[in-house]
């Protein structure tokens, strides 16, 4: 089968652009550091069963043992190995990060493009909805949604996070579309009779893509934070190990005093540190990508 | 002109508010009525009694009448009854709200001062070692979950170096011989939660101030001010900071929402008796009416804060007033 020349040209341009972007990214030390941190956690999540020394769902030893050579980070209040819990916890964070980010980005992008492209009444209504969600306090809104839709379910967390986070992205995409809409190539497409849907998908979407990539990374980080907060408040999915959930139990089930009246630091410190590292890794990556996309941000 | 501006702001606020409450009502009805479900599942309650109860609570009316009832109740402060506290939700919230407002207002003031000073200073000394350390630290603080920051503070300054009390807003059962002792006790209890909130807020907003100041520092009038022979301090505070404060006001408006998030998590960690902790308790006890009431109150507070910030912005920037 012969591939049309136009496709080959397009693929070539895309490849060149990508390799230039990768080169720029690799020059950004903070971005590479962020990538390394993120990859470490991703590998940890994917190969959790092979890395974790114990099954985190099983009771493997006495409760609340301090760190030792047998349990590098000790055990929790029911005798589960904390290091194994941590390694498995990366899975929930990664999954929430990826799924919520996909969900927020698709909803935000679609609404942003539609709103910016059509303008008028549709734009007005969608943007008023955005305004309303933007002024409301985020966490209480997510809590209320989670408790209305049923707590302790994975998809409920994603819905709650999405409903709370799409307006920010939709605004961003809309403002980009507003200027794209007036460009000559869109007018040309319209002149040869392209449909609105066609123009939005083939002409506008590829041009807002760069904004979306860095936004997607930031949304993943924000989603992880939101999951951790909701799980900490006891709204997480109890059938999975997550860092927020570990802290929830540490806070409610004796992490402060059960170590002979003293707090169990090995139970409290590591999960939060993991969240902070994973999130900052993503934020560093997001920043590096943003600098590539938006040359004005590059350091002079 | 100004009257019209205030009026439109106020109206949009009211509409936002009504829409939110309607959304809550319909979501709650769509996912089932918690009260009716509990009663109907109890085999000891005969159907006539269920019917009577439904009538008593107005659940047999058509949905739009129920909606009107709901809105009327909400607006008159009747948020229902808490099943965990055995008290009307309104009474509980009335008791807890002052503590949260105290925490939030204090931390907003402190963190704004901190963020403005640090942001202006790092922008002024752009590229210096101090700037690098401060900006990187603030980036990392943004990645730290609120509640964990609180837990670490509690671990270090509550347990290992016991400087501050571990929980609550006052010492239980304490008698104060004078107001000074009471204030001292309250401040000691608020110190760690406030540190937690302020640290994160500074981390979040120092960078905004920094970039706003950087932008202003590139303007011609700064060069003029320098050329006039003003000292660095005068240039920075009289010319640069004044102008970069304006975007900070808008951000302050958006901050209230984030502050409420922080308050929920921080109050939970420190068992601080505010509305944030109340929301946590409501989740733990599946106390739906309490949760709804607390959400209502926090939303109202955030919306009012937004209105104030909008008006302040209009007052500071005459360009907004005209539009």
XYZ file of C-alpha atoms in Angstrom:
623
model
C 0.000 0.000 0.000
C 1.335 3.427 -0.869
C 1.268 6.000 1.856
C 0.143 9.397 0.506
C 2.955 11.930 0.219
C 1.043 14.443 2.348
C 0.918 12.031 5.263
C 4.612 11.284 4.948
C 5.417 14.981 4.967
C 3.290 15.563 7.960
C 4.868 12.655 9.847
C 8.323 14.000 8.998
C 7.517 17.475 10.292
C 6.050 15.964 13.427
C 9.142 13.787 13.981
C 11.457 16.744 13.581
C 9.424 18.857 15.955
C 9.363 16.065 18.526
C 13.085 15.434 18.395
C 13.772 19.158 18.766
C 11.438 19.254 21.775
C 13.081 16.217 23.329
C 16.483 17.847 22.898
C 15.223 21.011 24.582
C 13.701 18.965 27.388
C 16.938 17.071 27.958
C 18.799 20.367 28.314
C 16.525 21.357 31.204
C 18.149 19.827 34.292
C 15.112 20.274 36.518
C 12.924 18.649 33.894
C 15.229 15.633 33.633
C 15.262 15.318 37.406
C 11.466 15.397 37.386
C 11.396 12.758 34.662
C 13.763 10.525 36.688
C 11.635 10.833 39.834
C 8.454 10.146 37.902
C 9.943 7.147 36.088
C 11.153 5.679 39.385
C 7.621 5.760 40.768
C 6.144 4.464 37.513
C 8.509 1.490 37.545
C 7.727 0.951 41.223
C 4.012 0.903 40.410
C 4.241 -1.410 37.431
C 6.562 -3.967 39.010
C 5.165 -3.663 42.542
C 4.630 -7.422 43.045
C 8.262 -8.128 42.156
C 9.789 -5.309 44.159
C 7.708 -5.452 47.338
C 9.248 -7.753 49.948
C 5.836 -8.795 51.351
C 2.193 -8.882 50.326
C 0.865 -5.549 51.664
C -2.651 -6.936 52.113
C -1.507 -9.771 54.397
C -0.617 -9.611 58.054
C 3.011 -10.670 58.019
C 4.374 -9.870 61.463
C 3.668 -8.272 64.828
C 1.988 -4.873 64.759
C 3.875 -1.577 64.923
C 7.388 -2.955 64.709
C 9.952 -0.183 64.257
C 12.176 -0.365 61.166
C 14.586 -3.289 61.159
C 16.480 -5.352 58.585
C 13.440 -7.603 58.259
C 10.987 -4.738 57.735
C 12.896 -1.778 56.360
C 10.104 0.631 57.298
C 8.510 -1.342 60.105
C 4.917 -2.538 60.273
C 1.566 -0.813 60.771
C -1.112 -1.260 63.407
C -2.277 -4.627 62.099
C 1.123 -6.001 61.173
C 1.380 -5.200 57.477
C 4.758 -4.335 56.005
C 4.894 -0.563 55.419
C 7.517 -0.637 52.659
C 5.353 -3.038 50.656
C 2.320 -0.829 51.279
C 4.279 2.150 49.980
C 5.351 0.325 46.825
C 1.811 -0.786 46.080
C 0.546 2.717 46.926
C 2.370 4.038 43.867
C -0.122 2.060 41.778
C -3.177 3.949 43.036
C -1.460 7.306 42.680
C -0.327 6.487 39.161
C -3.712 5.132 38.139
C -5.600 8.108 39.574
C -3.056 10.478 38.073
C -3.359 8.965 34.605
C -7.111 8.350 34.550
C -8.148 11.623 36.160
C -5.758 13.527 33.948
C -7.167 11.884 30.802
C -10.681 12.570 31.995
C -10.061 16.199 32.990
C -8.100 16.912 29.837
C -10.702 15.435 27.503
C -13.628 17.188 29.173
C -11.731 20.467 29.490
C -10.416 20.363 25.937
C -13.744 19.514 24.329
C -15.600 22.194 26.256
C -12.820 24.709 25.701
C -12.711 24.116 21.947
C -16.490 24.118 21.512
C -16.854 27.215 23.643
C -14.069 29.109 21.930
C -14.974 28.029 18.414
C -18.691 28.695 18.464
C -18.714 31.645 20.835
C -22.039 33.377 21.446
C -24.653 31.783 23.622
C -22.906 28.398 24.001
C -19.718 30.110 25.074
C -21.590 32.304 27.528
C -23.358 29.391 29.212
C -20.295 27.151 29.406
C -18.105 29.911 30.773
C -20.677 30.873 33.425
C -20.658 27.235 34.572
C -16.863 27.421 34.679
C -17.013 30.560 36.810
C -19.375 28.930 39.254
C -17.177 25.885 39.783
C -14.042 28.013 39.950
C -15.281 30.141 42.849
C -16.532 27.211 44.888
C -14.137 25.693 47.423
C -12.702 22.637 45.668
C -12.236 20.126 48.432
C -15.688 20.530 50.049
C -17.213 20.223 46.578
C -15.327 16.986 45.928
C -16.234 15.680 49.375
C -19.903 16.407 48.832
C -19.863 14.806 45.384
C -18.014 11.746 46.651
C -20.421 11.300 49.530
C -23.443 11.775 47.269
C -22.242 9.368 44.583
C -21.140 6.771 47.111
C -17.851 6.772 48.981
C -15.102 4.223 48.627
C -15.352 3.745 44.892
C -12.508 4.407 42.546
C -14.521 5.893 39.706
C -16.327 8.245 42.082
C -12.990 9.824 42.979
C -12.253 10.344 39.302
C -15.667 11.873 38.620
C -15.314 14.176 41.624
C -11.821 15.272 40.591
C -12.920 15.818 36.988
C -15.978 17.874 37.891
C -13.826 20.079 40.040
C -10.868 20.478 37.679
C -12.193 20.832 34.137
C -13.020 24.568 34.243
C -9.414 25.643 34.660
C -8.346 23.732 31.588
C -11.401 24.718 29.557
C -10.552 28.375 30.157
C -6.979 27.825 29.015
C -8.004 25.987 25.842
C -10.751 28.484 25.068
C -8.419 31.443 25.143
C -6.051 29.644 22.765
C -8.927 28.747 20.432
C -10.197 32.325 20.367
C -7.065 33.471 18.575
C -6.738 30.329 16.425
C -10.270 30.751 15.141
C -9.353 34.005 13.403
C -6.270 32.603 11.677
C -6.044 32.298 7.906
C -5.842 28.506 7.778
C -9.133 28.151 9.599
C -10.748 30.612 7.229
C -9.259 28.711 4.283
C -10.672 25.455 5.590
C -14.053 27.074 5.991
C -13.873 28.534 2.502
C -13.403 25.105 0.909
C -16.480 23.968 2.810
C -15.043 22.002 5.736
C -17.552 21.241 8.472
C -17.209 22.704 11.960
C -16.391 19.305 13.413
C -13.682 18.769 10.815
C -12.114 22.155 11.482
C -12.172 21.642 15.236
C -10.567 18.204 15.049
C -7.993 18.606 12.281
C -7.116 22.279 12.451
C -7.744 23.528 15.958
C -7.020 20.502 18.121
C -3.437 19.923 16.867
C -2.668 23.572 17.546
C -3.891 23.536 21.140
C -2.144 20.192 21.750
C 1.085 21.759 23.092
C -0.853 23.586 25.830
C -2.661 20.407 26.681
C 0.490 18.334 27.169
C 1.885 20.427 30.003
C -1.614 20.894 31.432
C -2.103 17.117 31.439
C 1.027 16.646 33.533
C -0.090 19.324 35.997
C -3.582 17.834 36.205
C -2.091 14.440 36.976
C -0.163 15.986 39.861
C -3.246 17.823 41.102
C -5.337 14.665 40.836
C -2.832 12.768 42.958
C -2.996 15.489 45.584
C -6.777 15.415 45.507
C -6.851 11.622 45.830
C -4.438 11.799 48.752
C -6.563 14.444 50.488
C -9.836 12.595 49.946
C -8.300 9.297 51.063
C -6.833 10.982 54.095
C -10.316 12.156 55.017
C -11.591 8.594 54.700
C -13.239 8.874 51.280
C -10.799 6.631 49.438
C -11.296 3.150 48.038
C -10.557 0.860 50.995
C -9.795 -2.154 48.801
C -6.611 -0.556 47.457
C -3.476 0.598 49.209
C -2.894 4.302 48.725
C -0.573 6.748 50.398
C -3.404 8.991 51.507
C -5.190 5.994 52.984
C -2.060 4.924 54.877
C -1.930 8.374 56.453
C -5.637 8.152 57.196
C -5.044 5.012 59.221
C -1.890 6.402 60.782
C -3.922 9.393 61.934
C -6.999 7.540 63.166
C -5.637 4.154 64.257
C -2.945 5.111 66.663
C -0.001 6.378 64.644
C 0.445 9.143 67.206
C 0.658 7.147 70.398
C 0.726 3.393 69.773
C 4.536 3.150 69.908
C 4.548 2.909 73.729
C 2.864 6.293 73.979
C 5.090 7.808 71.305
C 4.302 8.465 67.647
C 5.348 5.946 64.992
C 7.387 8.150 62.697
C 8.035 5.279 60.257
C 4.327 5.104 59.621
C 3.731 8.853 59.278
C 6.752 10.160 57.373
C 7.184 7.829 54.334
C 3.740 8.026 52.667
C 3.677 11.822 52.651
C 7.241 11.965 51.393
C 6.271 9.693 48.505
C 3.332 11.939 47.580
C 5.500 15.049 47.777
C 8.257 13.499 45.650
C 5.942 12.099 42.993
C 3.994 15.342 42.733
C 7.093 17.522 42.616
C 8.588 15.231 39.965
C 5.528 15.779 37.811
C 5.510 19.521 38.437
C 9.162 19.817 37.398
C 8.366 17.900 34.220
C 5.327 20.062 33.567
C 7.426 23.186 33.946
C 10.051 21.928 31.530
C 7.385 21.098 28.959
C 5.762 24.480 29.465
C 9.075 26.189 28.771
C 9.378 24.312 25.476
C 5.826 25.097 24.441
C 5.886 28.693 25.526
C 9.299 30.126 24.589
C 8.594 33.305 26.524
C 9.075 31.358 29.753
C 12.578 30.221 28.790
C 15.340 31.674 30.917
C 17.376 34.284 29.191
C -21.191 53.461 37.618
C -19.920 52.081 40.832
C -23.382 51.183 42.058
C -24.025 49.218 38.875
C -20.747 47.357 39.268
C -21.554 46.335 42.822
C -25.071 45.337 41.817
C -23.991 43.116 38.915
C -21.375 41.456 41.083
C -23.906 40.852 43.785
C -26.437 39.467 41.319
C -24.001 37.041 39.726
C -23.081 35.901 43.202
C -26.698 35.261 44.031
C -27.231 33.295 40.827
C -24.123 31.214 41.439
C -25.380 30.494 44.863
C -28.867 29.460 43.791
C -27.486 27.217 41.057
C -25.167 25.477 43.484
C -27.939 24.823 45.956
C -30.179 23.504 43.182
C -27.395 21.212 41.989
C -27.043 19.841 45.507
C -30.768 19.249 45.789
C -31.065 17.399 42.502
C -27.910 15.372 43.041
C -29.125 14.331 46.456
C -32.528 13.343 45.084
C -30.976 11.534 42.122
C -28.884 9.361 44.401
C -31.766 8.512 46.709
C -33.090 10.042 49.862
C -30.996 8.815 52.802
C -33.778 9.303 55.332
C -36.448 7.391 53.436
C -34.083 4.547 52.637
C -33.147 3.975 56.233
C -36.742 3.959 57.446
C -38.104 1.841 54.613
C -35.476 -0.826 55.098
C -36.354 -1.270 58.742
C -38.745 -4.279 58.843
C -40.291 -3.180 62.132
C -41.754 -0.021 60.635
C -45.168 -0.688 59.058
C -45.930 0.925 55.675
C -48.559 3.264 57.189
C -45.936 4.691 59.497
C -43.570 5.198 56.574
C -46.353 6.994 54.748
C -47.010 9.165 57.780
C -43.328 10.005 58.121
C -43.127 10.862 54.442
C -46.030 13.238 54.883
C -44.511 14.685 58.032
C -41.278 15.538 56.168
C -42.995 16.564 52.964
C -41.462 13.759 50.906
C -44.789 12.845 49.328
C -45.067 16.192 47.555
C -44.110 16.568 43.885
C -40.448 17.233 43.298
C -40.764 20.938 42.480
C -42.616 21.597 45.740
C -39.929 19.676 47.602
C -37.373 21.854 45.845
C -39.105 25.017 46.983
C -39.286 23.659 50.543
C -35.601 22.820 50.418
C -34.574 26.262 49.207
C -36.781 27.947 51.786
C -35.273 25.847 54.557
C -31.714 26.501 53.400
C -32.215 30.237 53.140
C -33.755 30.440 56.595
C -30.791 28.586 58.086
C -32.650 25.343 58.683
C -30.065 22.809 57.546
C -31.671 19.822 59.197
C -30.601 17.744 62.120
C -27.240 16.152 62.802
C -27.521 12.448 63.605
C -24.130 12.372 65.291
C -24.404 15.498 67.442
C -28.127 15.209 68.221
C -28.519 18.901 67.539
C -29.658 21.183 64.712
C -26.895 21.609 62.156
C -27.156 25.383 62.316
C -26.407 25.438 66.058
C -23.318 23.247 65.618
C -21.948 25.314 62.775
C -22.573 28.533 64.673
C -20.382 27.185 67.445
C -17.544 26.062 65.179
C -17.408 28.795 62.571
C -15.571 31.431 64.650
C -12.583 29.138 65.117
C -12.242 28.540 61.394
C -12.683 32.215 60.594
C -9.996 33.024 63.151
C -7.570 30.519 61.591
C -8.312 31.600 58.042
C -8.229 35.348 58.529
C -5.015 35.214 60.545
C -3.288 32.974 58.044
C -4.454 35.062 55.093
C -2.997 38.193 56.629
C 0.264 36.544 57.653
C 0.770 34.663 54.400
C -0.036 37.696 52.262
C 2.556 39.756 54.070
C 5.055 36.903 53.796
C 4.360 36.204 50.150
C 4.531 39.869 49.148
C 7.794 40.521 50.972
C 9.469 37.308 49.844
C 8.170 37.616 46.293
C 9.286 41.225 45.960
C 12.671 40.508 47.469
C 13.381 37.441 45.318
C 12.345 39.382 42.204
C 14.643 42.238 43.177
C 17.542 39.846 43.721
C 16.680 37.695 40.738
C 19.197 34.917 40.080
C 20.882 35.223 43.459
C 21.415 32.226 45.680
C 18.617 33.373 47.978
C 16.245 33.606 45.021
C 17.139 30.093 43.869
C 16.686 28.558 47.301
C 13.424 30.399 47.959
C 11.815 29.599 44.596
C 12.820 25.934 44.717
C 11.610 25.573 48.291
C 8.289 27.120 47.413
C 7.955 24.715 44.480
C 8.535 21.781 46.781
C 6.090 23.111 49.374
C 3.420 23.182 46.668
C 3.941 19.462 46.190
C 3.611 18.644 49.896
C 0.087 17.631 50.910
C -1.414 20.014 53.455
C -2.258 17.324 55.927
C 1.156 15.726 55.813
C 2.873 19.060 56.398
C 0.649 19.371 59.469
C 1.481 15.848 60.581
C 5.217 16.473 60.289
C 4.917 19.754 62.220
C 2.928 17.954 64.890
C 5.486 15.149 65.026
C 8.439 17.492 65.400
C 7.077 20.401 67.455
C 4.366 18.528 69.304
C 5.922 15.193 70.166
C 9.705 15.252 69.827
C 10.257 18.871 70.848
C 7.091 19.431 72.902
C 6.736 23.166 72.380
C 3.062 23.265 71.448
C -0.103 21.475 72.553
C -1.103 18.485 70.435
C -4.769 19.111 69.693
C -7.783 21.361 70.129
C -8.185 25.117 70.279
C -7.985 25.555 74.048
C -6.839 23.438 76.966
C -9.834 21.327 78.031
C -11.198 22.261 81.440
C -8.850 25.208 81.843
C -9.844 28.192 83.947
C -8.535 31.544 82.896
C -8.006 34.182 85.479
C -7.750 36.919 82.874
C -8.163 37.520 79.162
C -4.427 37.522 78.614
C -4.115 33.883 79.706
C -6.946 32.893 77.405
C -5.309 34.592 74.437
C -2.008 32.933 75.251
C -3.657 29.522 75.347
C -5.496 30.081 72.079
C -2.340 31.287 70.351
C -0.327 28.321 71.602
C -2.942 25.961 70.193
C -3.223 27.844 66.922
C 0.529 28.128 66.371
C 1.064 24.825 64.554
C -2.090 24.896 62.392
C -1.295 28.479 61.449
C 2.308 27.622 60.591
C 1.049 24.827 58.375
C -1.449 27.032 56.545
C 0.886 30.002 56.232
C 3.828 27.928 54.990
C 1.807 26.429 52.194
C 0.165 29.696 51.266
C 3.499 31.469 51.050
C 4.821 28.617 48.957
C 1.863 28.966 46.623
C 1.734 32.744 46.253
C 5.284 33.944 46.621
C 5.942 32.958 43.010
C 2.978 34.976 41.726
C 4.256 38.036 43.521
C 7.730 37.365 42.204
C 6.656 37.224 38.580
C 4.328 40.211 38.990
C 7.181 42.230 40.466
C 9.564 41.074 37.733
C 7.146 42.368 35.137
C 6.851 45.756 36.836
C 10.611 45.980 37.299
C 10.975 45.860 33.519
C 8.898 49.029 33.076
C 10.332 52.384 32.135
C 9.208 54.191 35.247
C 11.453 51.958 37.345
C 14.426 53.097 35.292
C 13.261 56.667 35.801
C 12.980 56.118 39.536
C 16.478 54.705 39.652
C 17.800 57.518 37.509
C 16.168 59.998 39.857
C 18.529 58.669 42.505
C 16.032 56.918 44.762
C 17.437 54.253 47.034
C 16.820 50.593 46.213
C 14.299 50.308 49.007
C 12.335 53.288 47.752
C 12.312 51.990 44.185
C 11.195 48.553 45.324
C 8.475 49.528 47.767
C 7.218 52.870 46.475
C 7.229 52.003 42.775
C 7.532 48.288 42.096
C 5.605 46.596 44.909
C 2.719 49.029 44.746
C 2.053 48.142 41.142
C 2.584 44.427 41.467
C 0.126 44.265 44.376
C -2.793 44.609 42.000
C -2.638 41.108 40.482
C -2.129 39.817 44.012
C -5.588 41.080 44.956
C -7.204 38.959 42.237
C -5.239 35.962 43.384
C -6.288 36.616 46.948
C -9.868 36.221 45.755
C -9.078 32.819 44.291
C -7.172 31.907 47.419
C -10.164 31.687 49.714
C -11.255 28.470 48.070
C -7.838 26.920 48.535
C -7.718 28.187 52.085
C -10.904 26.329 52.889
C -9.364 23.135 51.511
C -6.374 23.733 53.728
C -8.566 24.423 56.724
C -10.386 21.106 56.378
C -7.162 19.111 56.238
C -5.271 21.124 58.824
C -8.121 21.157 61.323
C -8.470 17.406 60.891
C -4.806 16.830 61.666
C -4.778 19.106 64.708
C -8.291 18.192 65.886
C -9.092 21.890 65.757
C -12.781 22.448 66.555
C -13.675 24.375 63.398
C -15.989 23.786 60.453
C -13.216 21.983 58.571
C -12.953 19.347 61.239
C -16.754 19.262 61.271
C -16.765 18.257 57.606
C -14.354 15.427 58.411
C -16.538 14.236 61.272
C -19.593 14.412 59.072
C -17.885 12.123 56.565
C -16.797 9.685 59.251
C -20.319 9.505 60.737
C -22.118 9.630 57.355
C -23.853 12.681 58.766
C -25.329 13.913 55.510
C -27.214 16.976 56.725
C -24.212 18.200 58.650
C -22.053 17.815 55.546
C -24.576 19.672 53.424
C -24.880 22.463 55.973
C -21.125 22.793 56.330
C -20.735 22.909 52.564
C -23.420 25.586 52.394
C -21.687 27.752 54.981
C -18.200 27.388 53.525
C -19.525 28.215 50.062
C -21.278 31.298 51.370
C -18.099 32.434 53.119
C -16.025 31.886 49.998
C -18.542 33.706 47.811
C -18.700 36.674 50.164
C -14.913 36.786 50.311
C -14.879 36.799 46.528
C -17.293 39.679 46.425
C -15.136 41.658 48.839
C -12.042 40.958 46.764
C -13.848 42.011 43.586
C -14.931 45.277 45.150
C -11.468 45.881 46.543
C -10.018 45.288 43.115
C -12.439 47.730 41.568
C -11.543 50.263 44.217
C -7.828 49.858 43.563
C -7.966 49.722 39.786
C -10.212 52.353 38.246
C -10.102 50.601 34.854
C -12.308 47.800 36.177
C -14.989 50.088 37.534
C -15.838 51.530 34.162
C -16.241 48.222 32.328
